[in-house]
PDB file of C-alpha atoms and ligand atoms in Angstrom:
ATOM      1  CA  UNK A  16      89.557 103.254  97.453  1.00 55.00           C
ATOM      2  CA  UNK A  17      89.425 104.216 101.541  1.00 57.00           C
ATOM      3  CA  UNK A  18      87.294 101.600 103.567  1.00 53.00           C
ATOM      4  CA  UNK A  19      86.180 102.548 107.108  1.00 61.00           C
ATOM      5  CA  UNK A  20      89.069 100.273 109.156  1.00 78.00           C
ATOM      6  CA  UNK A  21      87.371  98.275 111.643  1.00 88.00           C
ATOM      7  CA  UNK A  22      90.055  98.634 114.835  1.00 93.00           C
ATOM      8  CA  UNK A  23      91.781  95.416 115.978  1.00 95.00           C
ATOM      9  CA  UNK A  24      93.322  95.369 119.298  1.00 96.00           C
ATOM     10  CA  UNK A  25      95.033  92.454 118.442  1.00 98.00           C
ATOM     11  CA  UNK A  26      95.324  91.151 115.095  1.00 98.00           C
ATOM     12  CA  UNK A  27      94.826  87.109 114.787  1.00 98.00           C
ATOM     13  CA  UNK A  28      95.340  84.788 112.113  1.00 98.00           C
ATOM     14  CA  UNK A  29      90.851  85.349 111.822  1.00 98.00           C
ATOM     15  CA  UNK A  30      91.579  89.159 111.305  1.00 98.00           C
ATOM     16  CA  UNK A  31      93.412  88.843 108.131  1.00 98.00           C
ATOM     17  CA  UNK A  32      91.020  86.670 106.542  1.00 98.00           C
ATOM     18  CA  UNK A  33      88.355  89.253 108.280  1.00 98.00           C
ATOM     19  CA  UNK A  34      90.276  91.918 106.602  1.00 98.00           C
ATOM     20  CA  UNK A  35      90.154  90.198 103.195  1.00 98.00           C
ATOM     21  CA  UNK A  36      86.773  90.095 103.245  1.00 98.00           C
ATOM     22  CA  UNK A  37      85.797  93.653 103.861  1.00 97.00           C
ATOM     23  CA  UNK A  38      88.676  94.918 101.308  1.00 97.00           C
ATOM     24  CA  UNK A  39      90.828  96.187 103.951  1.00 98.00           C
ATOM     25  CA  UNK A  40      94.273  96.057 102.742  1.00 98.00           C
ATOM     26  CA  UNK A  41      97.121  94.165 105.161  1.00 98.00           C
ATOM     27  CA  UNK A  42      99.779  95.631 105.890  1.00 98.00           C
ATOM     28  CA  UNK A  43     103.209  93.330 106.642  1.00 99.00           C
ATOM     29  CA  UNK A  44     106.706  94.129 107.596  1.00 99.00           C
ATOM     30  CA  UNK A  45     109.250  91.896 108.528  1.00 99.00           C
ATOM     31  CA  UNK A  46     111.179  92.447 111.671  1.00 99.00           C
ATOM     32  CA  UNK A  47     113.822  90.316 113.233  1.00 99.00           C
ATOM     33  CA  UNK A  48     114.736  92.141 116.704  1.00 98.00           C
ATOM     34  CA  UNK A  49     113.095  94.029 119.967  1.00 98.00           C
ATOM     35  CA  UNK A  50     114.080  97.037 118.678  1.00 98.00           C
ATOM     36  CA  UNK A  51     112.674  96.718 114.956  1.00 98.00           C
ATOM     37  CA  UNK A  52     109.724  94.856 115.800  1.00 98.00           C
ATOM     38  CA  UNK A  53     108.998  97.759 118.723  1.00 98.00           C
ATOM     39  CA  UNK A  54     108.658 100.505 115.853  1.00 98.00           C
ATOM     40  CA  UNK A  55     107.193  98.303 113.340  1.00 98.00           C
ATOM     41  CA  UNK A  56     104.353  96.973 116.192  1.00 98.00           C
ATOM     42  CA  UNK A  57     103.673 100.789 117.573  1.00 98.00           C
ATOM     43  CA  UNK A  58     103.432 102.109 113.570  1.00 98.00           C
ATOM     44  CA  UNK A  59     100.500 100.047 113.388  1.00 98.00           C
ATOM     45  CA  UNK A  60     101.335  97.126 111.106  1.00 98.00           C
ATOM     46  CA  UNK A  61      99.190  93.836 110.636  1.00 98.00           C
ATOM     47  CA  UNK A  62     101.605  91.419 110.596  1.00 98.00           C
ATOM     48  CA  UNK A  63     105.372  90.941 111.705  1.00 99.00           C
ATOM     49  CA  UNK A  64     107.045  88.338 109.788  1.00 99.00           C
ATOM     50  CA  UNK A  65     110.482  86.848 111.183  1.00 99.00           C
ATOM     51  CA  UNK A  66     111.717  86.532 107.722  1.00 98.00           C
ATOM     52  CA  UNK A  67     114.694  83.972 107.385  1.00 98.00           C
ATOM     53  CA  UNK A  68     115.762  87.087 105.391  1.00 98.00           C
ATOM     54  CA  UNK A  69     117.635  87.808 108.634  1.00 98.00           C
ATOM     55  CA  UNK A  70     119.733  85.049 106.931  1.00 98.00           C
ATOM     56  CA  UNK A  71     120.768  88.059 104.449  1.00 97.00           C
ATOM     57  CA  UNK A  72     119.939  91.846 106.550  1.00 98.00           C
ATOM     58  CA  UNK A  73     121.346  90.449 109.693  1.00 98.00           C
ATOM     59  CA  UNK A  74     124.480  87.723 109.460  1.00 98.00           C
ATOM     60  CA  UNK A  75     125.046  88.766 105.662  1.00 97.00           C
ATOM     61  CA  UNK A  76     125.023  85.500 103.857  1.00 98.00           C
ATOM     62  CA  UNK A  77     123.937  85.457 100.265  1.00 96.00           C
ATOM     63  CA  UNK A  78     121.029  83.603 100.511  1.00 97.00           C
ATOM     64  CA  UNK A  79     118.373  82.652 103.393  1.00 98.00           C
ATOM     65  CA  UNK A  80     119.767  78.936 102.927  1.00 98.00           C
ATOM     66  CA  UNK A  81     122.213  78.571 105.904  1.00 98.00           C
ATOM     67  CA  UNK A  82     119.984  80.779 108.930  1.00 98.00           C
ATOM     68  CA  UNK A  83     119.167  77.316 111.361  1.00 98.00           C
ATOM     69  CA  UNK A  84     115.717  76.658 113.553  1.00 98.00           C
ATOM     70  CA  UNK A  85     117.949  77.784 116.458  1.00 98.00           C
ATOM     71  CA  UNK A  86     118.929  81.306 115.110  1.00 98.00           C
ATOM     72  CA  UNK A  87     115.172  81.735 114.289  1.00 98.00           C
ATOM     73  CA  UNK A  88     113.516  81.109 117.668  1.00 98.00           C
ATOM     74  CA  UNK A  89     116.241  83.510 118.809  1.00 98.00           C
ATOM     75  CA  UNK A  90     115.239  86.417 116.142  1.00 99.00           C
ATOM     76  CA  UNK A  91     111.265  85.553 116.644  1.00 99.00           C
ATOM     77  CA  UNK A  92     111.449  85.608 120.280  1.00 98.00           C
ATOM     78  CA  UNK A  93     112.930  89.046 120.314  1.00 98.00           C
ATOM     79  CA  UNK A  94     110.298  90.252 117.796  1.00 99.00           C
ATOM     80  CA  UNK A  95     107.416  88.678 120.035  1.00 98.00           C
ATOM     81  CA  UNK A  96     108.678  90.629 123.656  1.00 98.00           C
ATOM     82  CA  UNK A  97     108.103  94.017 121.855  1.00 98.00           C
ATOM     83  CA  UNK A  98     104.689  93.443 120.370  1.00 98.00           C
ATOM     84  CA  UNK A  99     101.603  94.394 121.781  1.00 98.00           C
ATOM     85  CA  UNK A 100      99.235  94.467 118.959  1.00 98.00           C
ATOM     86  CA  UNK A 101     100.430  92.194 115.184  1.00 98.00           C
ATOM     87  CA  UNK A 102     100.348  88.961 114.269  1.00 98.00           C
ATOM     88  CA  UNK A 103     103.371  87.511 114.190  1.00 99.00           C
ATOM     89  CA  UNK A 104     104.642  84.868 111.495  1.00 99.00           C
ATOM     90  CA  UNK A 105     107.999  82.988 111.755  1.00 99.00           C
ATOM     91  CA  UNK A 106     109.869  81.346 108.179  1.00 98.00           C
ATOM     92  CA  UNK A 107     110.653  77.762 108.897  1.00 98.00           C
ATOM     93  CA  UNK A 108     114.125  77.973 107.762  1.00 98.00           C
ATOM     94  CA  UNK A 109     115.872  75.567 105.134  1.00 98.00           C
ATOM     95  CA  UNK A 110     116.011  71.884 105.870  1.00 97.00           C
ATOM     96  CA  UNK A 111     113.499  72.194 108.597  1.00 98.00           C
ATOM     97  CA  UNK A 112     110.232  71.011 107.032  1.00 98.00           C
ATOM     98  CA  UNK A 113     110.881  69.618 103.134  1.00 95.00           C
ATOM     99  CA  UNK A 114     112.371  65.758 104.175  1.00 93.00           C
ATOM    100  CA  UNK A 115     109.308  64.514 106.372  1.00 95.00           C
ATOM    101  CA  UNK A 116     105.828  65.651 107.916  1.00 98.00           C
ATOM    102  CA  UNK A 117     107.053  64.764 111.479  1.00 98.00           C
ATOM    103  CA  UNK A 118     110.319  66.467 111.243  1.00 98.00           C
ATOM    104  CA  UNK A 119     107.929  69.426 109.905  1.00 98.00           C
ATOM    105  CA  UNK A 120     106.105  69.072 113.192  1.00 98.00           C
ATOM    106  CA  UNK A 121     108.861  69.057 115.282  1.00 98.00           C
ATOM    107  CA  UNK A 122     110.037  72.221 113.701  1.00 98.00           C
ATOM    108  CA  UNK A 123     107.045  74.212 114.103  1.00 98.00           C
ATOM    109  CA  UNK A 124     106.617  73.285 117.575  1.00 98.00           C
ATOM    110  CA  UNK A 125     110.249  74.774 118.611  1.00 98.00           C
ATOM    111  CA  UNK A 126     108.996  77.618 117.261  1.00 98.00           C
ATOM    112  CA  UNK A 127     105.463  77.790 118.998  1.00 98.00           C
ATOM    113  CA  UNK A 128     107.445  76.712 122.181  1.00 98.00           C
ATOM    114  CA  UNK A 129     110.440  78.410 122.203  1.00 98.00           C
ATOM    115  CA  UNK A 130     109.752  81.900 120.241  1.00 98.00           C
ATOM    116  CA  UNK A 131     106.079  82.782 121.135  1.00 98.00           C
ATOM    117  CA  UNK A 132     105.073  83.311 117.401  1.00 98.00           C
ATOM    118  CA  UNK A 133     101.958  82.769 116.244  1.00 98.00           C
ATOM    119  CA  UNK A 134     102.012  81.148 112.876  1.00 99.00           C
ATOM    120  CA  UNK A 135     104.614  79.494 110.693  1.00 99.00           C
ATOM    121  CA  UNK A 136     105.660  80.331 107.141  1.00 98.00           C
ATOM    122  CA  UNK A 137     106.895  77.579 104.500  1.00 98.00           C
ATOM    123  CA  UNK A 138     107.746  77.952 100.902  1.00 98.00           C
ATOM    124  CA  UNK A 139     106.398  75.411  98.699  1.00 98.00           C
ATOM    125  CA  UNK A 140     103.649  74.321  97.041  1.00 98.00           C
ATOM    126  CA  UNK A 141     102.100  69.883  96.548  1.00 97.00           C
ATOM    127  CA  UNK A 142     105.629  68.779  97.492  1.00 97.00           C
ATOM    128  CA  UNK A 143     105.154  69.859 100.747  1.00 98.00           C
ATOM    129  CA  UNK A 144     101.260  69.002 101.162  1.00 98.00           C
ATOM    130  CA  UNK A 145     102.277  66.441 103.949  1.00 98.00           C
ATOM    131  CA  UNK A 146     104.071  68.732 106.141  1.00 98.00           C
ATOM    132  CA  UNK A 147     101.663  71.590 106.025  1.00 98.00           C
ATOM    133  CA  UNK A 148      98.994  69.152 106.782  1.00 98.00           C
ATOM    134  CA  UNK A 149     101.360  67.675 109.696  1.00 98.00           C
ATOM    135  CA  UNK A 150     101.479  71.088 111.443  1.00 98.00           C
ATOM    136  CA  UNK A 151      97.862  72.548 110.411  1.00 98.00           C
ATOM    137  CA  UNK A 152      96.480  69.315 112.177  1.00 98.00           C
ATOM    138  CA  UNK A 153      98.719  70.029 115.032  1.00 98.00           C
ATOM    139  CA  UNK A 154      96.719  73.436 115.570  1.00 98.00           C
ATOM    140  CA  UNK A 155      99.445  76.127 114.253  1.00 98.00           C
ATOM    141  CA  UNK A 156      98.658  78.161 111.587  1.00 98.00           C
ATOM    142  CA  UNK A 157     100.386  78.242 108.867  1.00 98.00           C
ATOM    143  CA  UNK A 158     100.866  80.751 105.970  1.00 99.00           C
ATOM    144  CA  UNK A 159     102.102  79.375 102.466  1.00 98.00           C
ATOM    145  CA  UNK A 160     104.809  81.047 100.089  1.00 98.00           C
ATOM    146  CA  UNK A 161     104.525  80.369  96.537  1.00 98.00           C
ATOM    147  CA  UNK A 162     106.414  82.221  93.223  1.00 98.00           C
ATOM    148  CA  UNK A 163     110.212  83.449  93.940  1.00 97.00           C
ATOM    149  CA  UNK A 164     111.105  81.348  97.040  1.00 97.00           C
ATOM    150  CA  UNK A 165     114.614  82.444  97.656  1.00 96.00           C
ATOM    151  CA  UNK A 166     115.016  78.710  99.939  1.00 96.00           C
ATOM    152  CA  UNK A 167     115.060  77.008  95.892  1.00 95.00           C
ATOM    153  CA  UNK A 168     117.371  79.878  95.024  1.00 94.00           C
ATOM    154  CA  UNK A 169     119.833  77.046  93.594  1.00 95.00           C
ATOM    155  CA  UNK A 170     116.993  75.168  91.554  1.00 93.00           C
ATOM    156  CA  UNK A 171     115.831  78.534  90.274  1.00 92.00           C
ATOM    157  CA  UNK A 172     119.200  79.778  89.701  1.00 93.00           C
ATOM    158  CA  UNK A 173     118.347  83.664  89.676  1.00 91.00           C
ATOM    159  CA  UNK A 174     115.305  85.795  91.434  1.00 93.00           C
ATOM    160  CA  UNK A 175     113.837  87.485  88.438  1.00 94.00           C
ATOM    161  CA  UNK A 176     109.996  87.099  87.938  1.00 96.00           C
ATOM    162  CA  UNK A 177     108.360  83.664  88.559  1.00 96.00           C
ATOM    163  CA  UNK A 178     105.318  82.055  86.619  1.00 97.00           C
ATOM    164  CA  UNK A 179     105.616  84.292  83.843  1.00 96.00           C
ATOM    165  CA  UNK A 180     104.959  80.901  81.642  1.00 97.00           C
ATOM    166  CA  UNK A 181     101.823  79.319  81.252  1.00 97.00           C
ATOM    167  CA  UNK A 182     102.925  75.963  83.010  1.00 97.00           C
ATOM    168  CA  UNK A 183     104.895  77.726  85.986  1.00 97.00           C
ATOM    169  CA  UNK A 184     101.695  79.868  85.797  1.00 98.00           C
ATOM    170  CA  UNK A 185      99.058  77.059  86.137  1.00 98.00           C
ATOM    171  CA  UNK A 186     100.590  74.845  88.369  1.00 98.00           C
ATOM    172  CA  UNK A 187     101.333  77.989  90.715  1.00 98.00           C
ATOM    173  CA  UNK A 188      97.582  78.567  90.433  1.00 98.00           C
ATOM    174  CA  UNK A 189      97.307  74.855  91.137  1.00 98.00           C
ATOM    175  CA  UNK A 190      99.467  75.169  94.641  1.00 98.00           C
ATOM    176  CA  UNK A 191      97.309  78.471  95.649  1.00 98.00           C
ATOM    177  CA  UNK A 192      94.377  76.535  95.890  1.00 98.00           C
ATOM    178  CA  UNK A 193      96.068  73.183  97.530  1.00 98.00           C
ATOM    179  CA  UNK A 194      97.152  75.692 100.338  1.00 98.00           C
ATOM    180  CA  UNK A 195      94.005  77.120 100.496  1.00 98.00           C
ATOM    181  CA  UNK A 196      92.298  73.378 100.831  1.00 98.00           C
ATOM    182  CA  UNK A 197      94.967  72.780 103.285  1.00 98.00           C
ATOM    183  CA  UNK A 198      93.755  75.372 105.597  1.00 98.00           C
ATOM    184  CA  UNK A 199      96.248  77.418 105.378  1.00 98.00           C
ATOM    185  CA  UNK A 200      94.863  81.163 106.645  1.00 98.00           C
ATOM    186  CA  UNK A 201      97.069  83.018 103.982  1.00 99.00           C
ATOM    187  CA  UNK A 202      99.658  83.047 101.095  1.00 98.00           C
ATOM    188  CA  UNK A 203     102.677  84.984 100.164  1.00 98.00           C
ATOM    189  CA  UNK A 204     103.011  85.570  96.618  1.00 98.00           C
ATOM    190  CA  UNK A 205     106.850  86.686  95.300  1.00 98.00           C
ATOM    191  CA  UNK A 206     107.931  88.746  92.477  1.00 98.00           C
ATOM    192  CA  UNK A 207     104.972  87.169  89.508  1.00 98.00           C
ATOM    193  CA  UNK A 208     103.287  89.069  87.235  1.00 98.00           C
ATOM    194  CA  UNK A 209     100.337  91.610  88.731  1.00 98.00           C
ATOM    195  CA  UNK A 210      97.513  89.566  86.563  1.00 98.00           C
ATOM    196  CA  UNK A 211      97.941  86.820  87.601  1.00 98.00           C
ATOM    197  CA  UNK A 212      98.464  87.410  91.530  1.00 98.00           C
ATOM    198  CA  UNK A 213      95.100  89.387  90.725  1.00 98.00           C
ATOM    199  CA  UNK A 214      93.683  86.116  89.373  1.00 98.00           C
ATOM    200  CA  UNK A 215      94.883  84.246  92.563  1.00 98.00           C
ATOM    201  CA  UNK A 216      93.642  86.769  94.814  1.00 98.00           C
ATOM    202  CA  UNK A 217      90.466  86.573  93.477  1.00 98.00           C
ATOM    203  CA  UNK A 218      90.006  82.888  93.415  1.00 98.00           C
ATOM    204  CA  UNK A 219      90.751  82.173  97.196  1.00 98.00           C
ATOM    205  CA  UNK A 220      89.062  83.192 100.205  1.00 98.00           C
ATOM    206  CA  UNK A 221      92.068  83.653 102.160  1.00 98.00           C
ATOM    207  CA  UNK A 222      94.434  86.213 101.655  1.00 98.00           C
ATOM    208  CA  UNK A 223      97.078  86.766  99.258  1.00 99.00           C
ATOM    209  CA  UNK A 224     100.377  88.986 101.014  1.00 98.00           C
ATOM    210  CA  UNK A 225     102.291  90.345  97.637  1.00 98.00           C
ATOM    211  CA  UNK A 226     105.928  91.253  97.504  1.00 98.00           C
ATOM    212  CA  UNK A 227     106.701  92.020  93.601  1.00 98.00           C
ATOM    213  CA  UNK A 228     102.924  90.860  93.059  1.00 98.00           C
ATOM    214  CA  UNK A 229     101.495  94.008  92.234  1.00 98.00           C
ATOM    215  CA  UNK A 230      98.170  96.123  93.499  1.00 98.00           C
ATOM    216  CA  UNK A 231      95.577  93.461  92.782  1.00 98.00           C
ATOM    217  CA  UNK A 232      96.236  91.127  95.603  1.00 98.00           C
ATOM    218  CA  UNK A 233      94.755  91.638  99.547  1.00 98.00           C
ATOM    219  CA  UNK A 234      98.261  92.960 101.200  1.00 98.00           C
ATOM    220  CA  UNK A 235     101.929  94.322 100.993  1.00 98.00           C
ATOM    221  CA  UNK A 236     104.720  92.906 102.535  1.00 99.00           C
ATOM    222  CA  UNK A 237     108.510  94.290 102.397  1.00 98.00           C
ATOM    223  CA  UNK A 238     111.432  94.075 104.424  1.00 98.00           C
ATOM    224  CA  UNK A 239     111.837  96.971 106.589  1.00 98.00           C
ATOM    225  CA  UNK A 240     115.962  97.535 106.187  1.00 98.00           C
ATOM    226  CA  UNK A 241     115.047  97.800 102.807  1.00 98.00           C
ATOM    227  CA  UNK A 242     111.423 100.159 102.772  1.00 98.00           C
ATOM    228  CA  UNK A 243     113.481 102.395 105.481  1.00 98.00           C
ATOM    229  CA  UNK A 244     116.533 102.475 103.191  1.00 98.00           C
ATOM    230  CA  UNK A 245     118.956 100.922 105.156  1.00 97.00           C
ATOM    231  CA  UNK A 246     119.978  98.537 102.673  1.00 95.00           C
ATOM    232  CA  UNK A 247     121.179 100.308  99.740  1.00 90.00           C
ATOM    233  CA  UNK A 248     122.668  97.657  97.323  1.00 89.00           C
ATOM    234  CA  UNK A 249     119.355  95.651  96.795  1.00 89.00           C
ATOM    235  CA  UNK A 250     117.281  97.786  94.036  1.00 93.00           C
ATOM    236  CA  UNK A 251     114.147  95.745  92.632  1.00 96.00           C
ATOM    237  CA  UNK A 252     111.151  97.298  90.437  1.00 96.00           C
ATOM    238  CA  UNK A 253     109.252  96.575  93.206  1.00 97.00           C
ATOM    239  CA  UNK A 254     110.676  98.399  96.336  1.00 98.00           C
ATOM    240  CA  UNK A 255     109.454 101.701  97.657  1.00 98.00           C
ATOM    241  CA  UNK A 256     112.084 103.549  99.584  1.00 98.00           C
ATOM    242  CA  UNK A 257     110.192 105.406 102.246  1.00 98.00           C
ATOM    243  CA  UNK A 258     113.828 107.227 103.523  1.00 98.00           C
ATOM    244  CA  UNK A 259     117.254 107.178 102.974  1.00 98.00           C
ATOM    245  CA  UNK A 260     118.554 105.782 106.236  1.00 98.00           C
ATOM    246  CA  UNK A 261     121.980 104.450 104.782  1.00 98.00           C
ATOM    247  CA  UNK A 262     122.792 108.079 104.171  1.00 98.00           C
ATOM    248  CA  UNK A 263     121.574 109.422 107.677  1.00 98.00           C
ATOM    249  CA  UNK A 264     122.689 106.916 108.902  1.00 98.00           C
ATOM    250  CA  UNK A 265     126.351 107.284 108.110  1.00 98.00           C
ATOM    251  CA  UNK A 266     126.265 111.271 108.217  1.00 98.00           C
ATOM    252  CA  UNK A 267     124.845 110.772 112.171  1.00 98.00           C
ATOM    253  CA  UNK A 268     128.040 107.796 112.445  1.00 98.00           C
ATOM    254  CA  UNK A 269     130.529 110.378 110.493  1.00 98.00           C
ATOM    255  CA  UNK A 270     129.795 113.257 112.706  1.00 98.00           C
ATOM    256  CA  UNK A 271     129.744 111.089 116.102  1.00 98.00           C
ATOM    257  CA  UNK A 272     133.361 110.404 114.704  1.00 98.00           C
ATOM    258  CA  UNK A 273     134.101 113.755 113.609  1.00 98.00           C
ATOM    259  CA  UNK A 274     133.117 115.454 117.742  1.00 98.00           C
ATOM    260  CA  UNK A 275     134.828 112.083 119.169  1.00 98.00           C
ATOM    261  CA  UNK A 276     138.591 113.298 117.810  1.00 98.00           C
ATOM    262  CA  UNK A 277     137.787 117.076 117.708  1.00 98.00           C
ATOM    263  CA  UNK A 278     137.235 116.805 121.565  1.00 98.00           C
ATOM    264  CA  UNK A 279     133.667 117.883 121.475  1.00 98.00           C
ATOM    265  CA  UNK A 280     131.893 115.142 122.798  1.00 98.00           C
ATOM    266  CA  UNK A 281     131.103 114.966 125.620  1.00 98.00           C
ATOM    267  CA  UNK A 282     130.413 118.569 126.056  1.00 98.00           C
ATOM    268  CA  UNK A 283     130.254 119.888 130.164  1.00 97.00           C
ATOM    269  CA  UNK A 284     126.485 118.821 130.006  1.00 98.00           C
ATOM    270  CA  UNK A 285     126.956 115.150 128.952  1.00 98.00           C
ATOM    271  CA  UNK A 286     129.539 114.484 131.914  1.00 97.00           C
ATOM    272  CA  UNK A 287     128.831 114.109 135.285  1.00 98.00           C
TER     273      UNK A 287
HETATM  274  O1  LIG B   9     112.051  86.127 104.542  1.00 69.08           O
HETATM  275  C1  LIG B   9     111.375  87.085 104.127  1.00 69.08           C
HETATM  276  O2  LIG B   9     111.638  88.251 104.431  1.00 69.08           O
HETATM  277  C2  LIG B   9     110.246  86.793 103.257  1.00 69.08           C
HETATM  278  C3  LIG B   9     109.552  87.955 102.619  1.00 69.08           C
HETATM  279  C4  LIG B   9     110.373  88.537 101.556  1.00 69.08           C
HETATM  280  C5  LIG B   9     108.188  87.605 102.159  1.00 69.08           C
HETATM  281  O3  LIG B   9     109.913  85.662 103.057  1.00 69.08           O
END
């Protein structure tokens, strides 16, 4: 279905829930550098989220466990200079918010402070009602992340599909609605089944940001090394490639190499 977009010179953490309600789709992309975020920002994308997925796409670590508040602020604060236009969410990385409400607090103001974002992400559903409260009460928004949340990679012990069992499913369905109660503005559902994101989408007022969540929730997000193909080991059911920028990528590297030894670059016209 198209729906007249209503233009948003700036999109706020209001918009999205604005956006919800007159079934426009959100669009999110993460983005973890001036460069990246420049792109993603001019393309015209809602929201910008400093994934600690940088944990993974940009030191190469296994999981998002070891990325620390200080290499965050760092990524996030290079995302915020290029943006003129999206919303911009920053993960609370591992260790950061889970032990106590204050520490929580202190967390999400470094971030505030130091990076410019505009709203925090956590992972986690009623065991961490006291630190989302901590920081909503503080005045920064916060978005929630419930299903596959790589930060319990260990207790999970693999990513397939989360909630796929009636328990995991209720109590899942029982988080959504804590978050929502909260005040959180929004919720990222990972990788669980389309039906019953569509259920959860349906049942909140605020909106619910798939990834591996299917078509029935309010919103999209993926990472962008992996949408633009620059990734090329990571293959889920769930990922569109939108190009193949491993392969032009190495062609453009190979024949930089290949005019480098052959004495072709620089030509006459790229010296001075
Ligand atoms: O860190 C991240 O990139 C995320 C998205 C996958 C939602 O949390």
């Amino acid at each position: 279905m198209s729906v007249a977009k209503k233009q948003y010179k700036r999109v706020t953490t209001k918009s999205v829930v604005e956006m919800k309600n007159n079934g426009e789709k959100i669009s999110m992309l993460t983005a973890y550098d001036y460069t990246m975020a420049k792109i993603v920002d001019g393309a015209g994308i809602d929201v910008i989220l400093v994934g600690d997925s940088a944990s993974n796409v940009m030191a190469g670590h296994e999981t998002t466990l070891p990325i620390t508040l200080d290499q965050m602020i760092y990524h996030a604060s290079s995302v915020v200079r290029a943006i003129t236009r999206a919303l911009v969410v920053v993960d609370l990385p591992f260790g950061t918010y889970q032990s106590d409400p204050k520490e929580a607090l202190r967390s999400a103001i470094r971030i505030m402070k130091e990076s410019g974002g505009h709203a925090v992400k956590v992972e986690g559903g009623k065991e961490i009602k006291e630190s989302i409260k901590r920081i909503l009460n503080a005045g920064i928004p916060v978005m929630g992340h419930l299903g596959l949340t790589p930060q319990s990679i260990y207790k999970f012990g693999t990513y397939t599909v989360r909630a796929k069992e009636e328990e995991e499913a209720d109590q899942l369905k029982e988080d959504a609605k804590m978050l929502e109660k909260a005040g959180c503005f929004a919720i990222v559902l990972e990788k669980v089944p389309a039906k019953l994101a569509k259920e959860v989408a349906e049942s909140l007022t605020i909106p619910v940001i798939g990834i591996g969540a299917g078509n029935g929730v309010d919103g999209q997000v993926l990472v962008t090394h992996d949408m633009l193909g620059m990734t090329h080991e990571f293959n889920p059911r769930f990922l569109r490639r939108y190009l193949n920028m491993y392969e032009e990528m190495t062609n453009a590297i190979k024949q930089y190499s290949a005019d480098v030894k052959s004495h072709d670059f620089p030509n006459e016209k790229e010296q001075y």
